[in-house]
XYZ file of C-alpha atoms in Angstrom:
680
model
C 20.558 -12.989 45.188
C 21.493 -11.728 41.743
C 19.381 -10.264 38.891
C 17.117 -12.893 37.252
C 17.766 -14.061 33.689
C 15.694 -13.140 30.948
C 13.740 -16.136 29.374
C 13.422 -16.693 25.786
C 10.219 -18.101 24.388
C 10.993 -20.852 21.809
C 9.351 -23.956 20.571
C 6.183 -23.399 22.503
C 7.797 -22.644 25.852
C 9.730 -20.457 28.055
C 13.514 -21.216 28.167
C 16.021 -19.942 30.790
C 19.706 -20.205 30.080
C 21.821 -21.965 32.863
C 24.972 -19.789 32.610
C 25.763 -16.463 34.210
C 24.931 -14.535 31.047
C 25.795 -10.773 30.816
C 24.506 -8.107 33.020
C 21.787 -5.659 31.811
C 21.728 -2.094 33.622
C 19.170 0.365 34.441
C 20.072 3.445 31.968
C 19.351 5.989 34.711
C 20.729 4.381 37.963
C 23.372 2.025 36.565
C 21.810 -0.642 38.711
C 21.925 -4.377 37.393
C 18.163 -5.047 36.565
C 18.471 -8.436 34.692
C 20.898 -10.835 32.989
C 20.688 -12.262 29.331
C 21.963 -15.110 27.561
C 20.852 -17.475 24.722
C 22.688 -20.369 25.869
C 20.856 -23.822 25.353
C 18.562 -22.113 22.712
C 18.086 -24.697 19.773
C 18.098 -22.247 17.040
C 17.641 -24.988 14.596
C 14.691 -26.547 16.219
C 13.209 -22.749 16.886
C 13.260 -22.445 13.231
C 11.705 -25.795 12.409
C 9.197 -25.123 15.083
C 7.970 -21.841 13.419
C 8.168 -23.458 9.928
C 6.333 -26.731 10.981
C 3.842 -25.273 13.685
C 3.611 -21.586 13.205
C 3.436 -21.479 9.368
C 0.666 -24.131 8.754
C -1.454 -22.471 11.393
C -1.116 -18.780 9.738
C -1.596 -20.280 6.357
C -4.973 -21.800 7.218
C -6.144 -18.372 8.189
C -7.269 -15.709 5.513
C -5.852 -12.269 5.377
C -8.982 -10.840 7.034
C -8.606 -13.505 10.164
C -5.138 -12.628 10.382
C -5.812 -8.960 10.404
C -8.561 -9.667 13.166
C -6.083 -11.236 15.253
C -3.620 -8.326 14.927
C -6.324 -6.015 15.812
C -7.117 -7.791 18.793
C -3.568 -7.950 19.807
C -3.133 -4.305 19.413
C -6.165 -3.690 21.657
C -4.782 -6.025 24.232
C -1.470 -4.219 24.340
C -3.103 -1.006 24.567
C -4.749 -2.097 27.633
C -1.210 -3.109 29.030
C 0.756 -0.270 27.672
C 1.359 1.226 31.247
C 3.129 -2.012 32.331
C 5.547 -1.233 29.114
C 5.898 2.448 30.032
C 6.925 1.339 33.553
C 9.574 -0.681 32.190
C 10.675 1.650 29.473
C 11.852 4.111 31.944
C 14.833 1.621 32.796
C 15.865 2.402 29.398
C 16.354 6.008 29.980
C 13.157 6.953 28.294
C 10.956 9.712 29.535
C 7.117 8.956 29.319
C 7.083 10.809 26.139
C 9.746 8.542 24.703
C 8.032 5.666 25.906
C 4.865 6.485 24.319
C 6.667 7.150 21.117
C 7.826 3.574 21.179
C 5.034 1.745 22.869
C 2.263 3.720 20.972
C 4.026 3.747 17.808
C 4.271 0.013 17.822
C 0.722 -0.679 18.632
C -0.397 1.707 16.016
C 1.608 -0.321 13.476
C -0.412 -3.279 14.482
C -3.660 -1.641 14.087
C -2.724 0.091 10.806
C -1.807 -3.332 9.446
C -4.951 -4.804 10.677
C -6.939 -2.075 9.006
C -4.947 -2.246 5.647
C -5.470 -6.022 5.811
C -9.329 -5.869 5.852
C -9.456 -3.145 3.448
C -7.066 -3.759 0.812
C -6.379 -7.617 0.915
C -8.919 -10.148 -0.017
C -10.500 -12.725 2.391
C -8.098 -15.355 1.143
C -5.060 -17.143 1.814
C -3.029 -15.788 -1.302
C -2.796 -12.495 -3.383
C -3.564 -12.120 -6.924
C -1.409 -9.175 -7.972
C -1.993 -6.762 -11.005
C -4.240 -7.421 -14.096
C -4.297 -10.368 -16.194
C -1.818 -10.442 -18.967
C -2.834 -11.530 -22.452
C 0.133 -13.660 -23.920
C -1.341 -14.774 -27.154
C -3.594 -13.257 -29.771
C -6.255 -15.513 -29.797
C -7.119 -15.026 -25.970
C -6.308 -18.700 -25.028
C -2.888 -18.041 -23.248
C -2.655 -15.819 -20.583
C -0.676 -14.769 -17.289
C -1.253 -13.492 -13.680
C 0.977 -12.656 -10.746
C 0.307 -14.733 -7.653
C 1.749 -14.045 -4.251
C 1.937 -16.810 -1.822
C 3.331 -16.858 1.733
C 6.780 -17.966 2.031
C 7.137 -21.366 4.099
C 9.937 -20.137 6.297
C 10.353 -17.819 9.433
C 10.949 -13.980 9.338
C 13.816 -13.638 11.895
C 14.219 -10.154 13.370
C 17.528 -8.794 14.644
C 16.681 -5.470 16.110
C 18.255 -2.355 17.485
C 18.357 -1.221 21.094
C 16.572 2.035 20.568
C 12.973 1.055 19.813
C 12.769 -2.140 21.727
C 8.721 -2.152 21.355
C 8.074 -0.477 17.984
C 10.939 -2.199 16.378
C 9.551 -5.746 16.935
C 5.933 -4.847 16.326
C 6.549 -2.883 12.903
C 8.197 -6.089 11.631
C 5.793 -8.558 13.128
C 2.729 -6.886 11.681
C 3.400 -7.234 7.954
C 4.852 -10.744 8.228
C 2.145 -12.094 10.281
C -0.647 -10.608 7.810
C 1.369 -12.259 4.888
C 1.083 -15.566 6.946
C 4.814 -15.953 8.095
C 5.842 -16.666 11.546
C 8.374 -14.300 13.270
C 11.401 -14.967 15.435
C 12.379 -11.782 17.588
C 15.992 -11.266 18.474
C 16.354 -8.047 20.186
C 19.456 -5.893 21.237
C 20.507 -6.903 24.599
C 20.843 -3.518 26.246
C 16.981 -3.007 26.150
C 16.048 -6.705 25.642
C 14.359 -6.560 29.040
C 11.613 -4.282 27.461
C 11.041 -6.572 24.616
C 10.821 -9.460 26.960
C 8.059 -7.873 28.805
C 6.323 -7.219 25.454
C 6.626 -10.744 24.371
C 5.334 -11.812 27.953
C 2.333 -9.821 27.284
C 1.622 -11.400 23.948
C 2.085 -14.994 24.884
C 0.017 -14.586 28.015
C -2.905 -13.284 25.779
C -3.293 -16.619 23.901
C -4.335 -14.550 20.814
C -1.525 -15.689 18.441
C -1.449 -19.290 17.038
C 1.455 -21.342 18.645
C 4.622 -21.029 16.664
C 3.615 -17.740 14.926
C 6.045 -15.690 17.339
C 9.280 -16.821 19.122
C 11.607 -14.802 20.927
C 15.510 -15.242 21.899
C 17.084 -13.185 24.696
C 20.902 -12.906 24.206
C 23.323 -13.644 21.295
C 22.434 -14.630 18.052
C 24.043 -18.052 18.366
C 24.273 -20.267 15.219
C 20.655 -19.033 13.883
C 21.988 -17.943 10.483
C 23.500 -21.211 9.990
C 20.169 -22.838 9.732
C 18.386 -20.519 7.464
C 16.825 -21.519 4.318
C 15.678 -19.945 1.025
C 12.113 -19.721 2.458
C 13.227 -17.649 5.711
C 13.805 -13.911 5.730
C 16.063 -11.591 7.884
C 15.259 -8.235 8.881
C 18.074 -6.247 10.514
C 18.195 -2.953 12.367
C 21.505 -1.694 13.793
C 24.848 -0.349 12.369
C 26.034 -0.479 8.697
C 29.037 -2.317 9.679
C 27.005 -5.036 11.432
C 24.596 -5.076 8.448
C 27.528 -5.681 6.119
C 28.774 -8.544 8.223
C 25.387 -10.103 8.265
C 24.556 -9.630 4.769
C 27.758 -11.768 3.575
C 27.144 -14.590 6.003
C 27.797 -17.829 3.777
C 24.230 -19.040 4.315
C 22.466 -15.721 3.276
C 24.893 -15.692 0.289
C 24.564 -19.471 -0.811
C 20.741 -19.784 -0.209
C 19.850 -16.354 -1.452
C 18.115 -15.485 2.043
C 16.016 -12.410 1.671
C 17.746 -9.794 3.822
C 16.484 -6.271 4.670
C 18.643 -4.012 6.544
C 17.845 -0.675 8.176
C 21.081 0.850 9.162
C 22.297 4.149 10.588
C 22.057 6.943 8.526
C 23.084 10.902 8.456
C 19.825 12.071 8.024
C 19.201 15.766 7.131
C 16.980 18.635 7.613
C 17.379 21.681 5.044
C 15.909 25.096 5.966
C 14.888 26.870 2.677
C 16.207 30.271 1.852
C 12.716 31.681 2.269
C 12.370 30.546 5.758
C 14.209 33.837 7.557
C 14.046 34.331 11.276
C 10.351 35.370 12.141
C 8.635 33.235 9.629
C 6.540 30.066 10.727
C 8.892 27.847 8.826
C 12.079 29.152 10.624
C 10.414 28.053 14.014
C 9.217 24.765 12.550
C 12.915 24.051 11.768
C 14.311 24.990 15.045
C 11.624 22.929 16.779
C 12.306 20.015 14.606
C 15.877 19.962 15.283
C 15.719 20.156 18.930
C 12.997 17.488 19.035
C 15.013 15.026 16.909
C 17.950 15.857 19.395
C 16.235 15.236 22.600
C 13.273 12.699 21.987
C 14.805 9.211 22.949
C 17.927 11.345 23.697
C 18.433 11.329 20.054
C 18.762 7.640 19.666
C 16.606 7.248 16.752
C 17.635 5.952 13.304
C 15.867 8.980 11.781
C 17.075 11.719 13.929
C 18.445 14.860 12.311
C 22.289 14.705 12.080
C 23.001 17.378 9.427
C 21.043 20.523 9.530
C 21.728 22.710 6.419
C 20.963 26.404 6.681
C 21.484 29.307 4.264
C 24.647 30.724 5.206
C 22.898 34.170 6.201
C 20.695 32.208 8.850
C 23.527 30.189 10.481
C 23.785 32.433 13.409
C 20.267 32.654 13.983
C 19.576 29.126 13.802
C 22.523 28.489 16.286
C 21.093 31.162 18.697
C 17.362 29.651 18.458
C 18.363 25.977 18.791
C 20.715 26.669 21.662
C 18.263 28.753 23.539
C 15.484 25.895 23.290
C 18.291 23.279 24.251
C 19.356 25.302 27.365
C 15.470 25.010 28.413
C 15.680 21.192 28.213
C 15.828 19.626 31.597
C 17.858 16.376 31.713
C 17.340 13.811 34.507
C 15.475 10.977 35.883
C 12.644 10.016 33.195
C 10.003 9.921 36.264
C 10.895 13.321 37.597
C 8.560 16.397 36.872
C 9.765 18.480 34.330
C 12.219 16.168 32.731
C 12.182 16.468 28.988
C 15.538 14.180 28.281
C 16.312 10.964 30.036
C 19.616 9.004 29.693
C 21.299 7.160 26.731
C 20.652 3.284 26.860
C 23.796 2.385 28.397
C 27.150 3.709 29.610
C 28.823 1.937 26.510
C 26.652 4.002 24.241
C 27.619 7.332 26.103
C 31.329 6.413 25.303
C 30.563 5.594 21.656
C 28.724 8.956 21.361
C 31.497 10.873 22.985
C 34.104 9.372 20.500
C 31.840 10.340 17.702
C 31.463 13.851 19.097
C 35.274 14.237 19.213
C 35.587 13.334 15.338
C 33.137 15.875 14.683
C 34.587 18.516 16.808
C 37.812 18.169 14.996
C 35.994 19.111 12.016
C 34.225 21.981 13.450
C 33.428 23.561 16.577
C 30.766 22.784 19.528
C 28.345 25.884 19.824
C 26.205 24.187 22.718
C 26.944 21.419 25.332
C 29.740 19.595 26.676
C 30.065 15.876 25.982
C 31.850 15.344 29.393
C 29.588 17.265 31.765
C 25.691 17.746 32.028
C 23.638 18.704 34.907
C 20.835 16.179 35.844
C 17.874 16.215 38.170
C 17.442 13.230 40.583
C 19.903 11.169 39.296
C 23.776 10.812 39.342
C 25.190 12.301 36.077
C 28.069 9.470 35.911
C 26.208 6.286 37.401
C 23.409 6.867 34.875
C 24.185 7.084 30.863
C 23.424 11.030 30.818
C 24.814 13.230 28.181
C 24.330 16.921 27.309
C 22.685 17.728 23.769
C 25.595 18.756 21.721
C 25.288 21.385 18.653
C 27.950 21.893 16.338
C 28.758 24.140 13.342
C 31.097 22.660 10.779
C 32.249 23.234 7.182
C 30.077 21.420 4.885
C 33.147 20.654 2.705
C 34.841 18.585 5.564
C 34.165 14.801 5.216
C 33.529 14.061 8.916
C 29.962 15.447 9.192
C 28.794 13.443 6.287
C 30.587 10.295 7.419
C 30.383 10.091 11.388
C 27.052 9.658 13.274
C 26.879 10.336 16.870
C 23.926 7.991 17.759
C 22.641 10.430 20.401
C 21.586 13.970 21.234
C 23.928 15.536 18.552
C 23.449 17.512 15.408
C 25.711 19.594 13.126
C 24.583 22.974 11.423
C 26.290 23.523 8.099
C 25.891 26.632 5.855
C 24.905 26.349 2.155
C 24.814 29.006 -0.534
C 22.585 27.660 -3.578
C 20.188 24.980 -4.134
C 22.462 22.958 -6.351
C 25.151 23.114 -3.531
C 22.645 21.670 -0.823
C 21.383 18.927 -3.330
C 24.995 17.837 -3.665
C 25.768 18.114 0.161
C 22.498 15.791 0.650
C 24.170 13.165 -1.435
C 27.321 13.063 0.687
C 25.576 11.149 3.487
C 25.549 8.076 0.832
C 22.188 7.117 1.583
C 19.592 8.168 4.335
C 16.692 7.143 5.818
C 14.776 10.359 6.216
C 15.227 13.867 5.211
C 13.129 16.940 5.705
C 12.964 20.244 3.582
C 11.391 23.098 5.745
C 10.335 25.674 3.240
C 6.994 27.596 1.991
C 8.591 27.766 -1.478
C 7.165 25.071 -3.646
C 9.811 25.618 -6.419
C 12.710 25.202 -3.958
C 10.904 22.096 -2.571
C 10.452 20.618 -5.697
C 14.173 20.971 -6.950
C 15.508 19.791 -3.534
C 13.091 16.773 -3.746
C 13.758 15.451 -7.093
C 17.411 16.241 -6.588
C 18.092 14.444 -3.405
C 15.208 11.549 -3.524
C 17.655 8.856 -4.842
C 19.548 9.220 -1.718
C 16.671 8.907 0.765
C 13.927 6.511 1.681
C 11.581 9.167 2.867
C 11.279 12.945 2.517
C 9.054 15.511 4.472
C 8.232 18.773 3.185
C 7.142 20.888 6.083
C 5.565 24.206 6.193
C 2.822 26.383 7.955
C 0.126 24.455 5.935
C 0.923 20.832 6.844
C 2.521 21.266 10.292
C -0.753 20.818 12.343
C -1.187 17.329 10.963
C 2.353 16.279 10.340
C 3.861 13.728 12.295
C 7.261 15.377 12.212
C 10.649 14.496 10.684
C 11.616 11.434 12.515
C 8.460 9.418 12.559
C 7.950 6.294 10.214
C 4.607 5.736 9.304
C 3.088 2.046 8.465
C 1.582 3.367 5.282
C 4.711 4.505 3.908
C 8.307 2.638 3.296
C 10.687 2.868 5.985
C 14.467 2.359 4.835
C 16.823 4.015 2.650
C 19.431 3.455 -0.103
C 23.271 2.935 0.312
C 24.562 3.541 3.919
C 21.122 3.340 5.264
C 21.048 -0.344 4.376
C 19.305 -0.469 1.129
C 16.199 -2.166 2.476
C 12.586 -1.316 2.898
C 9.996 -2.129 5.728
C 6.348 -1.258 5.973
C 5.116 0.686 3.174
C 1.657 -0.672 3.674
C 0.918 -3.817 1.572
C 4.151 -3.827 -0.057
C 5.771 -4.765 3.487
C 3.331 -7.757 3.350
C 4.353 -8.645 -0.202
C 7.978 -8.931 0.973
C 7.094 -11.931 2.857
C 5.389 -13.543 0.008
C 6.838 -15.216 -3.206
C 5.514 -13.643 -6.312
C 5.023 -16.317 -9.127
C 4.089 -15.714 -12.637
C 1.560 -18.229 -13.503
C 1.018 -18.974 -17.221
C -2.390 -20.868 -18.447
C -5.341 -20.849 -20.445
C -8.249 -18.642 -19.202
C -10.214 -21.570 -17.684
C -7.486 -23.151 -15.664
C -6.194 -19.738 -14.466
C -9.847 -19.090 -13.072
C -9.600 -22.429 -11.523
C -6.383 -21.686 -9.923
C -7.240 -18.129 -8.491
C -10.959 -18.588 -7.890
C -11.530 -15.260 -9.824
C -13.116 -15.156 -13.266
C -10.773 -14.393 -15.977
C -11.945 -12.678 -19.172
C -11.757 -15.605 -21.859
C -12.779 -18.420 -19.544
C -16.217 -20.092 -19.590
C -19.281 -18.268 -18.345
C -22.195 -20.013 -16.822
C -25.522 -18.570 -17.995
C -28.135 -19.128 -15.273
C -31.880 -19.249 -15.295
C -31.920 -17.375 -11.790
C -30.836 -13.857 -12.205
C -27.418 -13.547 -10.422
C -28.737 -10.718 -8.396
C -31.530 -13.151 -6.885
C -28.569 -15.387 -5.443
C -27.019 -14.990 -2.069
C -23.383 -14.674 -1.612
C -22.867 -18.478 -0.819
C -24.849 -19.415 -3.941
C -22.825 -17.325 -6.332
C -19.841 -18.693 -8.323
C -17.313 -16.893 -10.428
C -18.487 -17.271 -13.923
C -22.242 -16.889 -13.193
C -23.520 -14.763 -16.091
C -26.572 -12.938 -17.226
C -26.919 -11.295 -20.903
C -29.415 -8.638 -21.170
C -30.519 -6.415 -24.141
C -30.594 -5.094 -26.684
C -31.505 -1.513 -26.072
C -31.483 0.839 -28.834
C -29.921 4.230 -28.303
C -31.911 7.077 -29.848
C -31.342 10.789 -30.391
C -34.303 11.522 -27.981
C -32.233 9.417 -25.180
C -28.979 11.522 -25.619
C -31.045 14.885 -25.628
C -33.038 13.957 -22.468
C -30.123 12.730 -20.625
C -28.254 16.177 -21.672
C -31.343 17.927 -20.307
C -31.829 15.948 -17.288
C -28.040 15.963 -16.145
C -26.977 19.320 -17.513
C -24.300 17.513 -19.775
C -24.623 19.490 -22.807
C -21.068 18.813 -24.159
C -20.812 19.661 -27.852
C -19.804 15.954 -29.088
C -23.556 15.051 -27.660
C -25.556 18.057 -28.727
C -23.869 20.135 -31.558
C -23.770 18.305 -34.921
C -21.425 20.658 -36.711
C -18.924 20.669 -33.798
C -18.980 17.061 -33.328
C -18.640 16.389 -37.200
C -15.308 18.288 -36.647
C -14.207 16.257 -34.018
C -11.750 13.595 -35.334
C -12.512 10.952 -32.894
C -16.260 10.885 -33.582
C -17.376 12.756 -36.860
C -20.985 13.026 -35.748
C -22.898 13.503 -32.449
C -22.399 10.554 -30.082
C -24.076 9.230 -26.754
C -22.741 10.152 -23.449
C -20.543 7.640 -21.828
C -22.526 7.971 -18.568
C -25.741 7.269 -20.505
C -24.216 3.957 -21.768
C -23.383 2.995 -18.144
C -27.063 3.904 -17.031
C -28.650 2.212 -19.815
C -26.524 -0.991 -19.084
C -27.541 -0.906 -15.393
C -31.171 -0.635 -16.558
C -30.661 -3.820 -18.518
C -29.093 -5.873 -15.902
C -30.414 -4.730 -12.598
C -32.960 -6.839 -10.943
C -35.373 -4.345 -9.542
C -37.066 -6.355 -6.603
C -35.870 -6.742 -3.245
C -33.270 -9.227 -2.796
C -29.773 -10.308 -1.465
C -28.071 -7.615 -3.389
C -27.797 -4.821 -0.666
C -26.009 -1.865 -2.426
C -23.823 -0.979 -5.418
C -20.727 0.638 -3.841
C -18.761 1.552 -6.647
C -17.259 0.914 -10.261
C -13.792 0.142 -11.075
C -11.591 0.348 -14.434
C -14.330 1.908 -16.370
C -13.164 2.556 -20.049
C -15.036 3.888 -23.148
C -13.943 1.857 -25.899
C -15.941 2.910 -29.062
C -18.355 5.818 -29.523
C -22.095 5.038 -29.498
C -24.003 6.413 -32.134
C -27.744 7.129 -32.749
C -29.355 3.774 -33.576
C -26.728 1.599 -32.065
C -28.031 -1.421 -29.983
C -26.613 -2.202 -26.628
C -26.227 -5.577 -25.047
C -24.714 -6.018 -21.776
C -23.077 -9.159 -20.434
C -22.509 -9.134 -16.474
C -20.311 -11.976 -15.268
C -19.600 -12.733 -11.507
C -16.015 -12.239 -11.088
C -14.721 -12.374 -7.525
C -16.387 -13.144 -4.291
C -15.033 -11.577 -1.028
C -17.034 -12.527 2.179
C -16.745 -10.559 5.234
C -16.460 -12.793 8.256
C -18.021 -10.238 10.854
C -20.864 -8.975 8.589
C -24.103 -10.487 7.151
C -22.803 -9.814 3.752
C -19.738 -9.941 1.238
C -18.428 -8.031 -1.521
C -19.052 -9.261 -5.156
C -16.921 -7.850 -8.140
C -18.740 -8.136 -11.559
C -17.360 -7.804 -15.072
C -19.748 -5.731 -17.165
C -19.187 -5.893 -21.002
C -21.322 -3.554 -23.020
C -21.404 -4.266 -26.685
C -23.141 -2.841 -29.764
C -24.799 -4.893 -32.511
C -21.860 -5.937 -34.249
C -20.212 -7.557 -31.211
C -17.803 -4.769 -30.284
C -17.319 -3.670 -26.892
C -18.325 0.044 -26.253
C -17.492 0.258 -22.559
C -15.921 -2.431 -19.851
C -15.903 -2.083 -16.157
C -16.268 -3.821 -12.807
C -19.306 -3.297 -10.980
C -18.995 -3.658 -6.912
C -21.832 -4.876 -4.867
C -22.782 -5.821 -1.298
C -24.672 -9.214 -1.377
C -26.334 -10.757 1.860
C -25.202 -14.189 2.953
C -27.947 -16.623 3.038
C -27.321 -17.508 6.663
C -28.148 -13.871 7.599
C -31.428 -13.763 5.926
C -32.572 -16.645 8.363
């Protein structure tokens, strides 16, 4: 009986193609393990299902609720990661490789869950930036508002990270409130299929928020709309074809590409043999060649070395590579497994031949390799290949061998290595291994326009560094030019990619009504009940208390100076203060003003306000002199309930004015306020 057909998950159910499909093989043994085909998938229907079922379900949830689901999903997958590790071995991955892929993907889910709770409101839309005054009288203002796109985030993924790839794209789209459709590369689609099976069986995600297509892309792109988006990972040539698809062009579909790139690592002139940085460089090059058998879009392809250290680097890297055991991923002591497929091995061999024509192979043989517990020909095994080349030749800057291959090139000056870095025409990642901060600064600023991410590695950060090739959810992943010109992740930046930023212009009251956040200039609601006596559910944006006045005396200033130790001359030395062009005489401490304001607006008795946890955007606007009288206006600005706690966050606008009505200080006060239901 033949291998089973991988199933797609679309329109709320599993779909099995009825044709023979194409075979998928175990990368280690060469045995057929599954077949794949998307025949019979209704791509238009799948997109409509996402837009009509998944999208509305997600948009009903707040950012915090979506974040909670991502956290639950990450924890569920963590409990089942051994199942994913087991399947991952059939892609040629060692257990360490599998953990890099699987745990990295789960980590991305959990990181976005955390960021969603900490950095996004407990709401269904996002207010970005400050209110912009658009008129002199304060009656016309603007605000940027971000709302979820009403489409589907379609993923077209590469074969090298069948778990991390889908999850790092799913997390920000899901958090934004946009459903995903996952289309993995066929050679390793069986592992992504297992991932999706675990997700669907968990029952955690709303129906329609995730769909999966095993097999070809079909006519998917024909049915995209301006509300959909495409995130592609793969070759630069395929990215170019997809980017120019008529529907992408005509309907301005958001298209993000992460393509192959000739990433570099630069050894600083200070990092001579025997230094910690030299050893870090050698370890990094070897790791990037052997982890995932070099099948990483961020792997080091170009290793730039000071001319005088080339021989030492080649010797050290070759020695480490010689100790790298290659073979069956499950065998003890094996450090590098197989490539993803025999086709991939042939592609790497062709690329190595082109590179060797421009230089020389100093370690490895692309046609021969000794392996443990496996057949070197039936499995997609290849030796690590280290080359040395003339940096002025074009091939090392143009040809990428997507496997365990790196090329060492000498340089003689900082200016030259910065120029050589640019010849890659855009890369995802680069690293500079040096303890010389001045050298690092010159290289970073010189090569940053051609790189999406740069790591400066030295003995100080090495213990905590995640290494050259590890994308991190908090930082952007992508790069200019050849690398695709796109960005993924980057913390909340990745979420906003799936949202429409709209500039809303209105009067302050209308803008307050739209956003649910009190805007300066809109109406305040004076209340007989002190706002600090109200529970979270009872507060409304605009609730206001006015307190004061409080006269500031010389005795206040001198007592504050003695009590705190802040005896800055502008407060205590009349002659020096008079010479200060900003003041002309002694003035009150800024923090005294804030303290006096708190004394005016705080309700002292126990009540719903549990704590003050911060002050944002504090600005001292006008000096306060002896005899000035201060009044504070405190207004409820924004409410952020916490679903899993008995309290929420309240942001208050504090405006401290003197007797002539001029503001002397403005800031936001942040408090935690109990829910009424929690007090019962």
